[in-house]
XYZ file of N, CA and C in Angstrom:
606
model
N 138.101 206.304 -66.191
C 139.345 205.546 -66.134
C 140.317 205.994 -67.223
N 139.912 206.253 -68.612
C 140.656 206.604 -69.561
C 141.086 208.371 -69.144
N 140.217 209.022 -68.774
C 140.979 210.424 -68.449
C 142.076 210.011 -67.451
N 141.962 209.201 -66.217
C 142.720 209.252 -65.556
C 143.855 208.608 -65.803
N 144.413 207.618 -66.779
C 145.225 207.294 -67.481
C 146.304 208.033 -68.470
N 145.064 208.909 -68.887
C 145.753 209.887 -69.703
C 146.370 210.934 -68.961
N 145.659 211.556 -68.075
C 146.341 212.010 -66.738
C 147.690 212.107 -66.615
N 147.656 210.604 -66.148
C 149.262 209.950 -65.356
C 150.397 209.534 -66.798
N 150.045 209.565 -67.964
C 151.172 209.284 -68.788
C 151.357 210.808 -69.103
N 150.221 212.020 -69.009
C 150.725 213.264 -68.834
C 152.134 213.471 -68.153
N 151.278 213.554 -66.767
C 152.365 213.504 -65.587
C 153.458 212.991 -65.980
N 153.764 212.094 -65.822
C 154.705 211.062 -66.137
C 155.704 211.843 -67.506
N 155.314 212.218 -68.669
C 156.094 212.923 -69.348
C 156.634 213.971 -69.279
N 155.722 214.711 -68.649
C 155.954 216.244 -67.606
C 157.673 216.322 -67.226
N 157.242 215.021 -66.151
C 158.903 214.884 -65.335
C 159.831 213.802 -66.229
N 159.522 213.349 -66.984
C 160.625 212.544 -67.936
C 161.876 213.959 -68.612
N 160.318 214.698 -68.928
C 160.999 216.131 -69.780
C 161.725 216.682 -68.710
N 161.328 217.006 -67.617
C 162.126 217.855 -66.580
C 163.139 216.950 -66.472
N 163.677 215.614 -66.535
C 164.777 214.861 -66.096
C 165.750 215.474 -67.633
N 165.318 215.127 -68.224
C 166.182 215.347 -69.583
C 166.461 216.780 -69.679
N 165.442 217.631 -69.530
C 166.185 219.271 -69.300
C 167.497 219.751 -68.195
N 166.932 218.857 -66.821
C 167.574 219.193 -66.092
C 169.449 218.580 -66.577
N 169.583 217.721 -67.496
C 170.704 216.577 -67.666
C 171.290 217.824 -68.667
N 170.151 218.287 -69.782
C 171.272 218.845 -70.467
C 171.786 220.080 -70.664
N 170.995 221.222 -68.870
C 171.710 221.880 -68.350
C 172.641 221.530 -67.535
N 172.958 221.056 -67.036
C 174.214 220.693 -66.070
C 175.184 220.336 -67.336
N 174.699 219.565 -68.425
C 175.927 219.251 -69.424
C 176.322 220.424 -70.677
N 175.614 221.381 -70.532
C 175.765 222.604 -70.989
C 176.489 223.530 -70.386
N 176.577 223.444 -68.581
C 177.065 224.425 -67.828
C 178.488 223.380 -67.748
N 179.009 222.891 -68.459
C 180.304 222.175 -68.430
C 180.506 220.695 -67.543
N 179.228 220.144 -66.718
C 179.426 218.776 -66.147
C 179.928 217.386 -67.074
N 180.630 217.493 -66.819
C 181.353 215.701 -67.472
C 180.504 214.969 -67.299
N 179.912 214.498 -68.462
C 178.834 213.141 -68.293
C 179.253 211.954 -66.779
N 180.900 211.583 -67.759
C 181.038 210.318 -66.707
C 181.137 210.899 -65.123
N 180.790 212.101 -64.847
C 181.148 212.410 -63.607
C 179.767 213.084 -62.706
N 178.996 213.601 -63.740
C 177.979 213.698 -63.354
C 176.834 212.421 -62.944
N 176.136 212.890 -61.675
C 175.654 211.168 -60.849
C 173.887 211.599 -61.064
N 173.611 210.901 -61.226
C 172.130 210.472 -60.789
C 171.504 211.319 -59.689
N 171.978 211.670 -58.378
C 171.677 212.651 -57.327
C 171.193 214.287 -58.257
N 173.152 214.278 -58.800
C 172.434 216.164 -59.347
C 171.824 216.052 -60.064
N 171.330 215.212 -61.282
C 170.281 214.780 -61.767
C 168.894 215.254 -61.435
N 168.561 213.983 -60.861
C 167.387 214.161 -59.902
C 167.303 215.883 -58.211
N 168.465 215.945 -58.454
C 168.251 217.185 -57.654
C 167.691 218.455 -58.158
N 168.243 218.874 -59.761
C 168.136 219.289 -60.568
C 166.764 219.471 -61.149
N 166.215 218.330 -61.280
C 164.936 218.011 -61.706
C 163.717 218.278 -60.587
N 164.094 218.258 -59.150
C 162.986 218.538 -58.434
C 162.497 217.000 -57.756
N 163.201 215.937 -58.148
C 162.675 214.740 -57.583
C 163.530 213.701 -57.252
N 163.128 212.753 -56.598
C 163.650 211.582 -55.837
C 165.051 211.201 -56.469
N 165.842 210.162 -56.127
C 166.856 209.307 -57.080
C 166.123 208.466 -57.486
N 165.009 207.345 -56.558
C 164.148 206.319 -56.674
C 163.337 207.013 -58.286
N 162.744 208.105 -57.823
C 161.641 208.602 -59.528
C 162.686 208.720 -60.529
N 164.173 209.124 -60.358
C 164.865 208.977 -61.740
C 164.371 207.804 -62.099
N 164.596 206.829 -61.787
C 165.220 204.975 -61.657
C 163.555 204.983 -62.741
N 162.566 205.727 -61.983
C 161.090 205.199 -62.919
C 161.189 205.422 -64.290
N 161.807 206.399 -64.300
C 162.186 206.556 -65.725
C 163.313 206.341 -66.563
N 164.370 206.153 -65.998
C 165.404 205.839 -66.851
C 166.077 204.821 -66.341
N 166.567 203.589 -66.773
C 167.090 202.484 -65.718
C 168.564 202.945 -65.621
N 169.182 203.788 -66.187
C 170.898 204.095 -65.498
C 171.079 205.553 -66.412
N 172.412 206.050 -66.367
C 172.664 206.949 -67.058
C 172.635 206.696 -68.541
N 173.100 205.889 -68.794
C 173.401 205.482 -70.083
C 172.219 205.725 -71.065
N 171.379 205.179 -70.608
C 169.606 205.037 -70.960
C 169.423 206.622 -71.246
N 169.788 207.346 -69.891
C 169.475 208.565 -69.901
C 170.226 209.509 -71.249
N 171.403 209.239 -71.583
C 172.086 209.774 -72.421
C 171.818 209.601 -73.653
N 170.701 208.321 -74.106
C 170.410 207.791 -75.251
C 169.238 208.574 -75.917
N 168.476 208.909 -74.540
C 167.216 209.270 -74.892
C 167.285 210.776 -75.234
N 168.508 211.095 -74.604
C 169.013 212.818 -74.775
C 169.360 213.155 -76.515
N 169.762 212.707 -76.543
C 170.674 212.292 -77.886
C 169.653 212.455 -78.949
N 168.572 211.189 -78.447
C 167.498 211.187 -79.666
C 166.801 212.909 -79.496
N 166.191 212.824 -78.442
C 165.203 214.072 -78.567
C 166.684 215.742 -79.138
N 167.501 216.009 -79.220
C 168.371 217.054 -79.269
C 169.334 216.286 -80.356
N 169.667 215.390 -80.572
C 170.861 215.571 -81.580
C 170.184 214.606 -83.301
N 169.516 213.687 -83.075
C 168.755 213.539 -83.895
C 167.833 214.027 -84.907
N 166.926 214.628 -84.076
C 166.235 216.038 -85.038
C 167.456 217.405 -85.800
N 168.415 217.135 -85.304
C 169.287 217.891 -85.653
C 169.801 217.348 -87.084
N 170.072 216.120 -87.135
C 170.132 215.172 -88.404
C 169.358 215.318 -89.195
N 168.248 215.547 -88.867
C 166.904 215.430 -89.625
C 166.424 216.718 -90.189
N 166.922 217.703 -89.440
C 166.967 219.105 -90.575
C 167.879 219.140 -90.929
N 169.399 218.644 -90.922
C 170.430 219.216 -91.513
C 170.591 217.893 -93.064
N 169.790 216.639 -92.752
C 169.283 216.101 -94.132
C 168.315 216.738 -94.874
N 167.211 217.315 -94.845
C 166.139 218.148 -95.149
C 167.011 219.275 -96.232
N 167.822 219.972 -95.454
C 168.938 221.330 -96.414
C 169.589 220.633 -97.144
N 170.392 219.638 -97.005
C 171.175 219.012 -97.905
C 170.410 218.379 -98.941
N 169.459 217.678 -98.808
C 168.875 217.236 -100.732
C 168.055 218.286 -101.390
N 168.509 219.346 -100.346
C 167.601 220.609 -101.399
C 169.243 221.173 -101.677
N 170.165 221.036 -101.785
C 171.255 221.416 -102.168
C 172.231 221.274 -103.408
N 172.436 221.695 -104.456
C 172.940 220.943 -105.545
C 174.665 220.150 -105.357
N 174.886 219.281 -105.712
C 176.232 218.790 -105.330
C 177.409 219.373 -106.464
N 178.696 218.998 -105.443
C 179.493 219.765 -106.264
C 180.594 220.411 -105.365
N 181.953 220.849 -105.605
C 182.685 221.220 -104.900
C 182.775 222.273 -103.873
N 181.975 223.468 -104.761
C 181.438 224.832 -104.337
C 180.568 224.781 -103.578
N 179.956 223.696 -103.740
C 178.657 223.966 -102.065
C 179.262 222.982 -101.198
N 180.357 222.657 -100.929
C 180.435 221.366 -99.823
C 180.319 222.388 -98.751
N 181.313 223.908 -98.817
C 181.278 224.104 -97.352
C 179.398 225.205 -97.097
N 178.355 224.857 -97.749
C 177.144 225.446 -97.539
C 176.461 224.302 -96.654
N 176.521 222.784 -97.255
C 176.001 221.838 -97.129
C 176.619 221.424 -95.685
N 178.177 221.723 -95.676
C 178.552 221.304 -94.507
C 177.847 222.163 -93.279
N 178.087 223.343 -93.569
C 177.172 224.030 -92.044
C 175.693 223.556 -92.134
N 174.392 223.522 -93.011
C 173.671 223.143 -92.542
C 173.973 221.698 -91.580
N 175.053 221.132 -91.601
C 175.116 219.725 -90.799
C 175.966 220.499 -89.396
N 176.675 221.196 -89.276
C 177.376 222.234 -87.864
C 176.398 222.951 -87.715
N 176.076 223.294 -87.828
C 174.823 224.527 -87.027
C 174.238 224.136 -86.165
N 173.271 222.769 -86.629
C 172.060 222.596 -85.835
C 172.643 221.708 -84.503
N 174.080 221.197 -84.466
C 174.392 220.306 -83.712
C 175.558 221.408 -82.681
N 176.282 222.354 -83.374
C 176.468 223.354 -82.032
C 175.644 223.477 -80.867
N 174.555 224.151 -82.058
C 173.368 224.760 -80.871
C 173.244 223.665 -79.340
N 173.525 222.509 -79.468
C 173.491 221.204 -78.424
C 174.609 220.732 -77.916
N 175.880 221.840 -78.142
C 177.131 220.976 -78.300
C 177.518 220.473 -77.292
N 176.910 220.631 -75.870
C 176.906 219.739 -74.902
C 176.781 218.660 -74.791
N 175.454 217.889 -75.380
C 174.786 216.963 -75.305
C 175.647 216.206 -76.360
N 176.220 216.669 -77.434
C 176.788 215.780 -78.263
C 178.054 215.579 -77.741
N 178.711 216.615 -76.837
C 180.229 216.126 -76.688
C 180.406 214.803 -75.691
N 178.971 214.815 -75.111
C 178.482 213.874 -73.405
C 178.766 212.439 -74.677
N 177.670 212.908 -75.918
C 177.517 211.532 -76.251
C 178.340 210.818 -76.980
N 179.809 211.810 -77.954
C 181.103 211.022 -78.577
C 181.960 210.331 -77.502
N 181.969 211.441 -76.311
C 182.596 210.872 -75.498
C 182.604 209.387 -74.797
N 181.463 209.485 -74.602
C 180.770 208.585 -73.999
C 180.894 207.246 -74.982
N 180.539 207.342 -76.163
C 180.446 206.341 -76.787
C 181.726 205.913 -77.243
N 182.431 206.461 -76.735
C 184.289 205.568 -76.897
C 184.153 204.347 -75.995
N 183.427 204.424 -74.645
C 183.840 203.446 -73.361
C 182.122 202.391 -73.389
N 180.911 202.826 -74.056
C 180.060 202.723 -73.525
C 179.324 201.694 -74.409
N 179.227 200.467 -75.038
C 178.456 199.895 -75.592
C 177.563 200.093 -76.355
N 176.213 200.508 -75.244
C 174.821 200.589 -74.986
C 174.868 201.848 -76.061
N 175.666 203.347 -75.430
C 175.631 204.223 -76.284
C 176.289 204.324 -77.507
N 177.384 203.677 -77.533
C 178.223 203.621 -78.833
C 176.937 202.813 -80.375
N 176.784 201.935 -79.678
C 175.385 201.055 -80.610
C 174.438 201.874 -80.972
N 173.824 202.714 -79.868
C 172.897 203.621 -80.313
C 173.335 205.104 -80.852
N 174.307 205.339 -81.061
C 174.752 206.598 -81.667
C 174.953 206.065 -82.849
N 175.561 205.113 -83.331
C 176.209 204.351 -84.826
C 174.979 204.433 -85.443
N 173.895 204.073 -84.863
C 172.435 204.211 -85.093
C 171.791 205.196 -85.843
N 171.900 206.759 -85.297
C 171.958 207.706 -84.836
C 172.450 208.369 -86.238
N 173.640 208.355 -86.624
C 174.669 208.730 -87.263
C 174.451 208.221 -88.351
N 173.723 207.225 -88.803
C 173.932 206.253 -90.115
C 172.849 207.229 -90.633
N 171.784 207.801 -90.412
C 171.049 208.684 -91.360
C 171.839 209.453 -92.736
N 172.241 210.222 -91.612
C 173.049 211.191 -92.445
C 174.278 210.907 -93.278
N 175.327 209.405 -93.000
C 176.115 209.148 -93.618
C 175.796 208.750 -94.814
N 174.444 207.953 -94.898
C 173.626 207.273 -95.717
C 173.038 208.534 -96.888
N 173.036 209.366 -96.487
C 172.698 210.158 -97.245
C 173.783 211.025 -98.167
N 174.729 211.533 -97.309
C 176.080 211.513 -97.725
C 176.853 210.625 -98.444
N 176.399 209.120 -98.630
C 177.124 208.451 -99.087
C 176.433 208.087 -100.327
N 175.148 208.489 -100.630
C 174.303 208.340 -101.880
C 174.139 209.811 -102.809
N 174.938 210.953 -102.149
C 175.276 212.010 -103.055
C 176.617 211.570 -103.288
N 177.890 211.256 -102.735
C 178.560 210.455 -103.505
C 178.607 209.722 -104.671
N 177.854 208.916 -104.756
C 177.490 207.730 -105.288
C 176.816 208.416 -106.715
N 176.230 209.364 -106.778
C 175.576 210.244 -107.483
C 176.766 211.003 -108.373
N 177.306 211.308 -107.482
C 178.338 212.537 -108.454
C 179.253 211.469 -108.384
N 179.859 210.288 -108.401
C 181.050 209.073 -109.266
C 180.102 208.634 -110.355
N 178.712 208.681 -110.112
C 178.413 207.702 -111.376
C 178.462 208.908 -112.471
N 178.734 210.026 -112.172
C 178.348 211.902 -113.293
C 180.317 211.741 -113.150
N 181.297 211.191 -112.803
C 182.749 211.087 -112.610
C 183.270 212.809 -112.005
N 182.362 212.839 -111.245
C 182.548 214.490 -110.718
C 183.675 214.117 -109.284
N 182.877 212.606 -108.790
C 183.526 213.070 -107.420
C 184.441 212.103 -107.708
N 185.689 211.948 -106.934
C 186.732 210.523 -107.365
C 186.130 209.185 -106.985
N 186.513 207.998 -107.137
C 186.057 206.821 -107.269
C 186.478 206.586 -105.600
N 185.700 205.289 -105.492
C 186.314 204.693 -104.102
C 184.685 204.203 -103.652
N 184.873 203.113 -102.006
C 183.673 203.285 -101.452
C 182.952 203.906 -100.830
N 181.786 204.804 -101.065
C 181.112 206.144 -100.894
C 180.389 205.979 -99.772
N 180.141 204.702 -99.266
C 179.620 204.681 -97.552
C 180.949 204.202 -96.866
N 182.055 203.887 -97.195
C 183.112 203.960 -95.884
C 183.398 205.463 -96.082
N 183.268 206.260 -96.865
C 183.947 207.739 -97.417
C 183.132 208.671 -96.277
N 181.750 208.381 -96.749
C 180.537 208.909 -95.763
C 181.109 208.735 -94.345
N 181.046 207.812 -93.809
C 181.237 206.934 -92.793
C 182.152 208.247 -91.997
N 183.225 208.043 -92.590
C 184.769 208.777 -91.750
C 184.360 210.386 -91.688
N 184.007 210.547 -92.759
C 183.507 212.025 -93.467
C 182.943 212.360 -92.124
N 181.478 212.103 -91.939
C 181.069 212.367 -91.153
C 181.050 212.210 -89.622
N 181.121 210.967 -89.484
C 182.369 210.517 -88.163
C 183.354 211.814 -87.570
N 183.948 212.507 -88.501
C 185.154 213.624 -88.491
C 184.097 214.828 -88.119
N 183.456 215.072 -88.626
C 182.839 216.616 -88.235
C 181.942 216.037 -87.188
N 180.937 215.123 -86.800
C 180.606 214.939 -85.739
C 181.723 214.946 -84.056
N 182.438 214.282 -84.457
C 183.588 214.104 -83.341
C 184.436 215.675 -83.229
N 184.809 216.554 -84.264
C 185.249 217.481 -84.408
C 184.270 218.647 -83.820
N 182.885 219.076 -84.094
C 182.144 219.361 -83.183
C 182.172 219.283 -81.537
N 181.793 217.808 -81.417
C 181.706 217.387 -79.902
C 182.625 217.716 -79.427
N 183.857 217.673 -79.378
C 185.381 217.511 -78.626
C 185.991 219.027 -79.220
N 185.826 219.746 -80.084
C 186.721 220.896 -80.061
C 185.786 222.106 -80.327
N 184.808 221.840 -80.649
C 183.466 223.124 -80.851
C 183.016 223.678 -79.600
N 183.083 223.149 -77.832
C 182.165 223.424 -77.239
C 182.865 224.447 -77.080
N 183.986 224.958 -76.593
C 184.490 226.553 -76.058
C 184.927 227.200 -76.987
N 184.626 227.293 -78.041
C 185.378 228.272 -78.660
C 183.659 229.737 -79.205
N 184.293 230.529 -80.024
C 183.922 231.552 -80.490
C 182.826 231.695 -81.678
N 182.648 232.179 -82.416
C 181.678 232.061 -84.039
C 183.259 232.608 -84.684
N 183.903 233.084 -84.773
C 185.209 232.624 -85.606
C 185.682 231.799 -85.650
N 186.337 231.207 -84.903
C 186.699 230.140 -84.418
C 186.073 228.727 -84.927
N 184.710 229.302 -84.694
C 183.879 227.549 -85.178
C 184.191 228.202 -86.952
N 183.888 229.143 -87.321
C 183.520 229.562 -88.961
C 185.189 228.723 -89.247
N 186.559 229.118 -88.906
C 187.552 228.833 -89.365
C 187.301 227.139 -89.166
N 186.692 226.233 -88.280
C 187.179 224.929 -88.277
C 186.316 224.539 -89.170
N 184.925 224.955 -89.467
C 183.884 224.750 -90.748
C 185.039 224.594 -92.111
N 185.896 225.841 -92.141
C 186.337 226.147 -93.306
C 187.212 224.889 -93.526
N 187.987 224.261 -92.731
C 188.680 223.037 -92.635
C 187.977 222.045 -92.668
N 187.161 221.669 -92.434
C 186.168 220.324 -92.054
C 185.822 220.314 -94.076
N 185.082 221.508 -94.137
C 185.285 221.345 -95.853
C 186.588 221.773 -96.931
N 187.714 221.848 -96.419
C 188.607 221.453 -97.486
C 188.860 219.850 -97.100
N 188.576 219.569 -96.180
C 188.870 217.916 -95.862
C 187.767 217.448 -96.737
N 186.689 218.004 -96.753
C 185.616 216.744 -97.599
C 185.603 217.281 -98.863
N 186.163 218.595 -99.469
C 186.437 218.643 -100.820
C 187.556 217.814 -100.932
N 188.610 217.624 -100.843
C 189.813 216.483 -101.096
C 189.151 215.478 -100.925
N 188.248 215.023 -99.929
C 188.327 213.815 -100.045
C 187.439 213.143 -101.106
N 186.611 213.485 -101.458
C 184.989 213.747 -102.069
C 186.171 213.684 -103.821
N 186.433 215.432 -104.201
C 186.513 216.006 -105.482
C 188.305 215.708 -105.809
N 188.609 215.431 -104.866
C 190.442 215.786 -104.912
C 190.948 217.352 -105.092
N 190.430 217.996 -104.583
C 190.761 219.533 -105.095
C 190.279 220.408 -103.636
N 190.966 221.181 -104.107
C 190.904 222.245 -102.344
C 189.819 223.136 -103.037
């Protein structure tokens, strides 16, 4: 009974994974979340509309769970580089790409999910979620370099907050078509914005 249990939550993850692969090729090959349906979905994937439904109760669900497995772990190494990083004006734009890099590589899945989370509750709640890692962390190297009077004064988790808010949203919405110049030049901007805002100095 226990092999065969183990079995079926196999199975069962098998095609959870194939639903979520199949979602964030189609949102890689340029499909608009809000426009993409449940059918190419599940067409995509090899199975029913009914077997989506077993696994995910709507899109939304589906977009949440995308998010975690691809844009999350992305947080989670690009926090990992950053407290091995020394603070300071000169490394903002080092510190900043370890946080652009790992979230290009997905920039589908993240543009599905800023977007999305303008109109969407369910996802907006769970991205704020999502996002607070890294602001939190950002906002306690702050907090670090005002109490050393390196960085200017102010509150260092609303600072975080926008800071990062800005290169996440800046990613999603203007990163997916462009070039490796192109992204290198908006990097270069994203950190004179968080040196001013952070040090006061370009």
């Amino acid at each position: 009974m226990t092999f065969k249990r183990r079995g079926t939550r196999e199975r069962r993850a098998i095609a959870e994974q194939m639903v979520l692969d199949s979602a964030r090729e189609l949102l890689d090959e340029g499909v608009e979340f809000a426009e993409l349906t449940v059918e190419q979905i599940a067409r995509r994937a090899g199975i029913s509309r009914p077997a989506f439904y077993g696994h995910f109760v709507d899109k939304s669900a589906l977009l949440v769970r995308l998010a975690e497995t691809v844009v999350e772990p992305a947080y989670i190494r690009a926090d990992e580089e950053l407290s091995g990083l020394p603070s300071g004006p000169e490394h903002v734009y080092r510190a900043l790409r370890s946080v652009v890099d790992p979230l290009v590589a997905d920039v589908g899945t993240l543009r599905a999910v800023v977007r999305t989370a303008t109109y969407d509750p369910v996802v907006r709640k769970e991205w704020r979620r999502m996002t607070s890692r890294l602001s939190s962390s950002v906002a306690t190297r702050i907090r670090q370099q005002q109490e050393s009077d390196v960085a200017l004064p102010g509150d260092a988790s609303r600072m975080a907050d926008v800071l990062v808010t800005t290169v996440v949203d800046t990613i999603g919405l203007h990163m997916a078509d462009t070039d490796v110049n192109e992204r290198d030049a908006t990097s270069e901007t994203l950190a004179l914005v968080w040196r001013r805002s952070i040090y006061g100095s370009a």
